[in-house]
Coordinates of C-alpha atoms and ligand atoms in Angstrom, one line a residue:
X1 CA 51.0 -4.5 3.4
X2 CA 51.0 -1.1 5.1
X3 CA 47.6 -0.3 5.9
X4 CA 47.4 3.3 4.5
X5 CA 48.6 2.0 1.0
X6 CA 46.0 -0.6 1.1
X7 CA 43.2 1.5 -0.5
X8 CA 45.3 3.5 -2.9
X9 CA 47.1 0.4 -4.2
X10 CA 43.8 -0.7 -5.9
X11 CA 44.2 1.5 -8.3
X12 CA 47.6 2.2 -8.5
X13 CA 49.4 -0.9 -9.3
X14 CA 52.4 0.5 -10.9
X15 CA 53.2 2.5 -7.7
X16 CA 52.6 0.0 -5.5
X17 CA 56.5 -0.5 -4.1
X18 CA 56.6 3.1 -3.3
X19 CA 53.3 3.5 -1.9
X20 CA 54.2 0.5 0.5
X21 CA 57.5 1.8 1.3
X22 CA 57.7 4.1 4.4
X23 CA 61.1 5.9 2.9
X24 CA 59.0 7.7 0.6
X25 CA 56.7 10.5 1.5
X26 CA 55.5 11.7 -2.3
X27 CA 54.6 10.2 -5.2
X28 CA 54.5 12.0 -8.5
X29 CA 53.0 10.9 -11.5
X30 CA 53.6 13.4 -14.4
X31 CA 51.8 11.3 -17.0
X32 CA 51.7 7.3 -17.5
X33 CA 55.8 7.4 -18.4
X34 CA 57.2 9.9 -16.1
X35 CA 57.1 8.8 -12.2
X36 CA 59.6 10.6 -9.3
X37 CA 59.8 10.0 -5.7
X38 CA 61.0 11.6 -2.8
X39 CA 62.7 9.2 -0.4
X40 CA 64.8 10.4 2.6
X41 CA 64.2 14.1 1.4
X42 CA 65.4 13.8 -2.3
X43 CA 63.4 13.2 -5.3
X44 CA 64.3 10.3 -7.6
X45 CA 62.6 9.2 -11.0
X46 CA 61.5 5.6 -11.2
X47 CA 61.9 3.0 -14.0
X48 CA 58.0 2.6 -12.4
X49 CA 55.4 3.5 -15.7
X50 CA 51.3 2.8 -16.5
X51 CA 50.7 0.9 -19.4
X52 CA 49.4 4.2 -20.7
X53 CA 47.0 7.3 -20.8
X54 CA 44.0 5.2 -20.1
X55 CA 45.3 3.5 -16.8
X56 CA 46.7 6.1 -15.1
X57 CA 43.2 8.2 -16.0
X58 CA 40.9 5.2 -14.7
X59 CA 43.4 5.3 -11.6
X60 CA 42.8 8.7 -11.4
X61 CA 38.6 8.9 -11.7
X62 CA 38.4 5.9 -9.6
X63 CA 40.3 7.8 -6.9
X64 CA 38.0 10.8 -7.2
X65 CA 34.8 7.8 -6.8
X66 CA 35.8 6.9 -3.7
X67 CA 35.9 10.1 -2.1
X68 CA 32.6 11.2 -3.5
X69 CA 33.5 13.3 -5.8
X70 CA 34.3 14.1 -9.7
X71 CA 37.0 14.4 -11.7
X72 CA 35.9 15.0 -15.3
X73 CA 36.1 17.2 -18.7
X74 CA 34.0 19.6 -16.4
X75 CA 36.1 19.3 -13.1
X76 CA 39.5 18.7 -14.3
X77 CA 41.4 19.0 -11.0
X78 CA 40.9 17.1 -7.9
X79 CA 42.1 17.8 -4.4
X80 CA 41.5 15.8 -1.3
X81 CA 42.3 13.8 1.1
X82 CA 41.9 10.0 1.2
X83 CA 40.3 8.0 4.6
X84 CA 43.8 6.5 5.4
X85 CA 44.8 10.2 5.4
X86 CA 46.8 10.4 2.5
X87 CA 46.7 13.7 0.5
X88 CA 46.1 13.2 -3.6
X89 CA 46.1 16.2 -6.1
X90 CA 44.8 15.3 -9.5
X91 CA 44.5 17.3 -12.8
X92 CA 43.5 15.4 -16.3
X93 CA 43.9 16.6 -19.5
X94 CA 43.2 19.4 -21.2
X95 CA 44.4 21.2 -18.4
X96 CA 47.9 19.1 -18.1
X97 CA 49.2 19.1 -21.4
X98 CA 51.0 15.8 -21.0
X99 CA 48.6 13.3 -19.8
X100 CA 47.2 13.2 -16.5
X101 CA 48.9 14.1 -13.3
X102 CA 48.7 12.7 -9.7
X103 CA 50.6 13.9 -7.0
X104 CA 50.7 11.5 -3.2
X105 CA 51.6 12.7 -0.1
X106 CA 51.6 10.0 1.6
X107 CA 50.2 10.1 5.6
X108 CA 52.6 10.2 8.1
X109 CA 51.9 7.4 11.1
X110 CA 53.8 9.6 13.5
X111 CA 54.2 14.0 13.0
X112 CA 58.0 15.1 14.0
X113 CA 58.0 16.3 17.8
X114 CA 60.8 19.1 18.9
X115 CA 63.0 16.2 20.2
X116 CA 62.8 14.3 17.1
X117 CA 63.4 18.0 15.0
X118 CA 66.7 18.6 17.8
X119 CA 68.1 15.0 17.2
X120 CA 67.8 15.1 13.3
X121 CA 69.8 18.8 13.3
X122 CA 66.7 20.3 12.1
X123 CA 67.1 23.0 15.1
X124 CA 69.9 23.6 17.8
X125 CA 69.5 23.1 21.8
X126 CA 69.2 27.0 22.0
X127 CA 66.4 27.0 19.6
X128 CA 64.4 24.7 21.2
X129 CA 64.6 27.1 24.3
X130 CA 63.9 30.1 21.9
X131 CA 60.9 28.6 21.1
X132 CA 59.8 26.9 24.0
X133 CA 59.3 30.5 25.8
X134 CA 58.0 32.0 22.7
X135 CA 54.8 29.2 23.1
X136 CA 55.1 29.7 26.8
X137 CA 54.6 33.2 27.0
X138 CA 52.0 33.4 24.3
X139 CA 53.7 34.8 21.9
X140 CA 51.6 34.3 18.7
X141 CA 53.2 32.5 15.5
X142 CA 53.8 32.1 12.3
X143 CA 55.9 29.4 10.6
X144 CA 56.2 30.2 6.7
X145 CA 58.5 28.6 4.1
X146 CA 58.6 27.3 0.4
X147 CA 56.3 24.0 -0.3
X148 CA 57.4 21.1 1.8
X149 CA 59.9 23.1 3.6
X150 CA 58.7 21.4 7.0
X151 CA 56.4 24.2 7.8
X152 CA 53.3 21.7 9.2
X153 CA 56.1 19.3 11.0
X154 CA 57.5 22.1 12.8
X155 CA 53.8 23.3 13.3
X156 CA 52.9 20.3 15.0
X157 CA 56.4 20.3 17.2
X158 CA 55.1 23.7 17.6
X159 CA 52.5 22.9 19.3
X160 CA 53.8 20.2 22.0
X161 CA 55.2 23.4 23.6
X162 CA 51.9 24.5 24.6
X163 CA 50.6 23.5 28.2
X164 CA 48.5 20.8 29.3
X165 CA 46.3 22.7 30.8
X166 CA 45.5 25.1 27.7
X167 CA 41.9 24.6 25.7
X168 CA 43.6 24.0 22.0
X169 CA 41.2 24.5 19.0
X170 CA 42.9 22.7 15.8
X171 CA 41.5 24.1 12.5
X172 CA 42.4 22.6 9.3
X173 CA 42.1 22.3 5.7
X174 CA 43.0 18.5 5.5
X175 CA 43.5 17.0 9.0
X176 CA 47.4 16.5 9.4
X177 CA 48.3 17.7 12.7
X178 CA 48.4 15.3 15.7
X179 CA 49.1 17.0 19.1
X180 CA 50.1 15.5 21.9
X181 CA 47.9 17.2 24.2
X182 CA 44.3 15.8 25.8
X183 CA 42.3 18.7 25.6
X184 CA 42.2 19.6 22.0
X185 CA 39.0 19.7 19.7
X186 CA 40.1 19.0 15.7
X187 CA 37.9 20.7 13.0
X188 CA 38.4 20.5 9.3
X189 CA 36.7 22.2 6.3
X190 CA 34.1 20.4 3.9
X191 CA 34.4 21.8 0.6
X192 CA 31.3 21.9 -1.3
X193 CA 29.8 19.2 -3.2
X194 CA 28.5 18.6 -6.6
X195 CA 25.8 21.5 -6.7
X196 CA 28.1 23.7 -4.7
X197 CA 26.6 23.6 -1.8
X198 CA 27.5 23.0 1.9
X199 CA 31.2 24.2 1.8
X200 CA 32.8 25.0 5.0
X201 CA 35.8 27.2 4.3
X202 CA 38.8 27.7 6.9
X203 CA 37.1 31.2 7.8
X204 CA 34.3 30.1 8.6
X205 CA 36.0 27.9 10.8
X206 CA 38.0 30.9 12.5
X207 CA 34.8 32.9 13.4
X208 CA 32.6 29.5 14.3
X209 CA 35.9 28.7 16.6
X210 CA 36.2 31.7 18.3
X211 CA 32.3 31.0 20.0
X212 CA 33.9 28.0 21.9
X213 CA 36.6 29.3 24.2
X214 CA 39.8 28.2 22.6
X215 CA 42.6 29.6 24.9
X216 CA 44.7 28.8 21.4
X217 CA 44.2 28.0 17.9
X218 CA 46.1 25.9 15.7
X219 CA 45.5 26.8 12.1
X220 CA 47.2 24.3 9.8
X221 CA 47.5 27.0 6.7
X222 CA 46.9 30.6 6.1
X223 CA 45.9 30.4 2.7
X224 CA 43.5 33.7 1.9
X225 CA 41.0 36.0 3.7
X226 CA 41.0 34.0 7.1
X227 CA 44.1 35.5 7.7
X228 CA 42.0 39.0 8.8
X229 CA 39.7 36.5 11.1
X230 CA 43.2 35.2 12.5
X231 CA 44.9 38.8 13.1
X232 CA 41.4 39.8 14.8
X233 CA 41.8 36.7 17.3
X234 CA 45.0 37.1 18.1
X235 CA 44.6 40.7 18.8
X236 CA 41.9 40.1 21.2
X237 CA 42.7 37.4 23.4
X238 CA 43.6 34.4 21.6
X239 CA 47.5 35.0 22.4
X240 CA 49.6 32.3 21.7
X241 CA 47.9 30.8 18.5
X242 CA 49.8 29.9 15.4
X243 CA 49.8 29.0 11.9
X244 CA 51.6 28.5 9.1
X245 CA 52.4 30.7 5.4
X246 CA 53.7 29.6 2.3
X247 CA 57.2 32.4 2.3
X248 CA 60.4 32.6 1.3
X249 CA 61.6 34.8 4.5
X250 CA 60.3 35.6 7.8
X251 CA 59.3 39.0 6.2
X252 CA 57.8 37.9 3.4
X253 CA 55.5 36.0 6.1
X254 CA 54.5 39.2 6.9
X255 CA 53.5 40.7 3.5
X256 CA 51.9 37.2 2.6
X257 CA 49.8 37.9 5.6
X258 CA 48.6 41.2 4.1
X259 CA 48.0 39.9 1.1
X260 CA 46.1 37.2 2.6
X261 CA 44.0 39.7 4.7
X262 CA 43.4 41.6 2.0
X263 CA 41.8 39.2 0.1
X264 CA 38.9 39.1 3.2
X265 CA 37.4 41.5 0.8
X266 CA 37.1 43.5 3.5
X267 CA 37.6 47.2 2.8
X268 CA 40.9 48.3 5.1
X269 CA 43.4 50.8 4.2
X270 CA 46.6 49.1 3.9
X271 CA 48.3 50.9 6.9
X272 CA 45.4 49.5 9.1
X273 CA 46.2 46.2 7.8
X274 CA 49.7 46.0 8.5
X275 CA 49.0 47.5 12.2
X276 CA 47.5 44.7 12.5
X277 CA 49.7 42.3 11.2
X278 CA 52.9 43.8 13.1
X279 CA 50.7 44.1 16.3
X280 CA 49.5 40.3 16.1
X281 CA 52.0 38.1 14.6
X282 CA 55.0 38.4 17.4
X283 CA 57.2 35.8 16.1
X284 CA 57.7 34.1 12.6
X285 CA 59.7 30.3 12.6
X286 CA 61.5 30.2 8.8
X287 CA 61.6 26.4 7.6
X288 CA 63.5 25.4 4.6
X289 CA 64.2 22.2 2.5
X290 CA 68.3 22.4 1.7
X291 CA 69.7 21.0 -1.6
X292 CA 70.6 17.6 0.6
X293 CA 66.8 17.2 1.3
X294 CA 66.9 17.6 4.9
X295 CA 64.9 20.4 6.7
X296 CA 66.2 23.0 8.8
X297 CA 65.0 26.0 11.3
X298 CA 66.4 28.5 9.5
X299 CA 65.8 31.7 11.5
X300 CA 63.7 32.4 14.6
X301 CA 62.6 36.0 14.2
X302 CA 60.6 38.5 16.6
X303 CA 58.4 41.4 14.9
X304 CA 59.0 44.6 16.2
X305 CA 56.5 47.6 16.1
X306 CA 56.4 49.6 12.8
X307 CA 58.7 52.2 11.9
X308 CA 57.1 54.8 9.3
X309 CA 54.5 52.1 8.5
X310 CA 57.6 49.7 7.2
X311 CA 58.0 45.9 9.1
X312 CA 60.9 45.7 11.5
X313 CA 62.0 42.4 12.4
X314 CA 64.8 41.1 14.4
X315 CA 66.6 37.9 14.0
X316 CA 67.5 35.4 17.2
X317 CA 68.9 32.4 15.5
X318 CA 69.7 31.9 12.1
X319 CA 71.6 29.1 10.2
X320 CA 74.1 30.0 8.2
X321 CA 75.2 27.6 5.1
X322 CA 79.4 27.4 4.6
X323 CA 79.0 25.2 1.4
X324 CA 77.6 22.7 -0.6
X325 CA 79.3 19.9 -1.9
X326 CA 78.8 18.1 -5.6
X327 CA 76.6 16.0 -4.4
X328 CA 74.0 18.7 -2.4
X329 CA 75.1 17.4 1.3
X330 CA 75.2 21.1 3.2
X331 CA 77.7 21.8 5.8
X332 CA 77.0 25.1 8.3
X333 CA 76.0 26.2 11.7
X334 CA 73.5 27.7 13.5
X335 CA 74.1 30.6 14.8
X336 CA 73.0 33.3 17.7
X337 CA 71.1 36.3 16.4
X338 CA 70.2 39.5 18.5
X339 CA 68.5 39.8 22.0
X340 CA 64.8 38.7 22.4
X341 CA 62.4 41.6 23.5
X342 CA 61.3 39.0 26.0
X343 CA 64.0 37.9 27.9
X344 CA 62.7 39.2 31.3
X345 CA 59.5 38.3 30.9
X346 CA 60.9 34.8 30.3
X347 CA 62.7 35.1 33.7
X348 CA 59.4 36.2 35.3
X349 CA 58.4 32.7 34.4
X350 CA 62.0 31.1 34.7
X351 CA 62.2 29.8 31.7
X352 CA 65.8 29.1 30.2
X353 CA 67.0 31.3 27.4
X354 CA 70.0 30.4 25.4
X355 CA 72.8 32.8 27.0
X356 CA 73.3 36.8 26.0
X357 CA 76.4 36.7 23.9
X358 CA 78.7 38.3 25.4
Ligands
LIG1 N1 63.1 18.4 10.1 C1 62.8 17.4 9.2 N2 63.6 16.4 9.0 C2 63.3 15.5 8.1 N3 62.2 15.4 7.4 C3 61.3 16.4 7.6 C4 61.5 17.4 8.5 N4 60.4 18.3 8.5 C5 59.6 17.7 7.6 N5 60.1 16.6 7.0 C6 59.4 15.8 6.0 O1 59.3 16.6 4.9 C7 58.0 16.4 4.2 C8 57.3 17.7 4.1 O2 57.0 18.2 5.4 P1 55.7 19.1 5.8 O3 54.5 18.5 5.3 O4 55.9 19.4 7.2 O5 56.1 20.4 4.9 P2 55.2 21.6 4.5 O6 56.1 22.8 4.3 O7 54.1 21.7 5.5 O8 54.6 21.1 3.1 P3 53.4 21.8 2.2 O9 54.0 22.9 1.5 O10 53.0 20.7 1.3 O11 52.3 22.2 3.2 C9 57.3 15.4 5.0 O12 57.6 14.1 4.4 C10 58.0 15.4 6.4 O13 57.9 14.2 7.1
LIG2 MG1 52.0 21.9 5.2

């Protein structure tokens, strides 16, 4: 039996084939009847069902027990992360309205690397060099997309782009992010336990970080006010640190931001905000999930200074979909965008850039 089903599969007997099968990476249980998977990218619905409310609920609060936590008429919905690494997501009744619901992300043994991202079609040879001088020169990222676009995996084959000899701070919500590199410290947030106490947000994770000379920071999700504590960092000296944004373009990253930053609750007008998003974030990495379940780069995009207080952005590689057949499998091409702002200060460094069309 795989090890990281082991634990799960104690309580979750009707699962169990998927759980142990390394072809699916999510499980999702909408009630004792109704189970899908998503195996090689797609999502399926199983013949798989619990006996009935009562199973699936015991599954459910026995889950929340082994993490130490609750999962009752008083807290309904339970997030977290299991020891094997799996991520669970569990709301009861009368919040769901049709029994209770589990969702499994199941841990991934090995994260995607930029070799694995060029041989799956995920990203072309020239956008592997795109990005490779983007991490190179410090540029500071952000990779945004829709849920499971791909936006950690390419996060994490992000990050093998940075050099050895860089001091790499990894800060996450639920650790998912393996880098490759030896000096990097991991931190992850505690959320607060039964009498509310002791919680350790992401924030507080930026500001404690910034006291223990990261030369980069690896953020695993912008999710709220931390974004402000990011934008501050990467304005002053923390170049070449990244994250990731739930978006559905690379300029919608950039509002998303805002909004984030905004909800630091700290007082800014709007125009000092978005300075400070345009002036920090230099490039954003679009990730999307097409209808055949496979994951693609789908633009590389540098941010330009502001122009009357509006974001200006400029696309480098985008991929352009020529058509879907019946049954979702995408055909198209990648192809080359405008000239990166950078391009001599890559040949400072000589680091390849994909050619200047001509
Ligand atoms: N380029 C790719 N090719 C094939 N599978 C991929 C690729 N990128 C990601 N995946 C798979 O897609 C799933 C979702 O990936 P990932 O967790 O990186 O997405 P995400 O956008 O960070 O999701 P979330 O919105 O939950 O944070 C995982 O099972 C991952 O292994
Ligand atoms: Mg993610």
């Amino acid at each position: 039996m795989n090890e990281n089903a082991s634990f799960l599969v104690l309580f979750l007997a009707p699962v169990k084939e998927y759980l142990e099968d390394d072809h699916v990476s999510e499980i999702l249980i909408n009630g004792p009847s109704q189970i899908y998977i998503e195996r090689n990218g797609r999502l399926e619905e199983t013949a798989a069902k619990f006996s009935g409310e009562a199973q699936l609920k015991a599954a459910a609060v026995n889950i929340a027990k082994s993490v130490d936590r609750q999962l009752d008429e008083a807290h309904p919905d339970l997030d977290a992360r299991l020891p094997d690494g799996s991520r669970v997501h569990a709301t009861i009744p009368p919040i769901s309205r049709c029994g209770t619901i589990l969702s499994i992300r199941k841990f991934k043994k090995e994260m995607l690397t930029m070799e694995k991202l060029e041989q799956f079609g995920s990203i072309p040879r020239e956008g592997v060099l795109l990005l490779n001088a983007i991490v190179k020169l410090r540029k500071n990222v952000i990779v945004s997309g829709g849920t499971s676009s791909g936006k950690t995996s390419v996060l994490n084959a992000l990050s093998g782009l940075i050099p050895e000899n860089d001091r790499i701070l990894v800060l996450e919500d639920a650790s998912e992010l393996q880098l490759q590199q030896k000096h990097c410290v991991y931190f992850e947030t505690r959320k607060p336990d039964k009498n509310g106490q002791g919680e350790f947000s992401i924030r507080d994770l930026v500001i404690a970080s910034l006291r223990l000379r990261p030369d980069r920071l690896v953020i695993g999700e912008i999710r709220g006010g931390e974004a402000l504590d990011l934008l501050q960092a990467m304005n002053t000296g923390h170049s070449g640190s990244m994250s990731t944004i739930h978006a559905n373009s690379p300029i919608d990253a950039l509002s998303r931001m805002e909004t984030c930053a905004i909800m630091s609750g700290i007082q800014l007008p709007l125009s000092a905000i978005r300075m400070q998003v345009a002036s920090a974030i230099n490039c954003v990495v679009h990730t999307m999930r097409l209808p055949d379940g496979s994951r693609k780069i789908v633009e590389i995009a540098e941010v330009l200074p502001l122009e009357h207080g509006e974001y200006r952005m400029r696309t480098l590689m985008q991929w352009k979909t020529e058509s879907v057949a019946p049954d979702g499998s995408v055909t198209g091409r990648f192809v080359a965008g405008e000239e990166p702002t950078f391009r001599s200060q890559a040949e400072i460094l000589h680091l390849e850039l994909p050619e200047r069309p001509s």
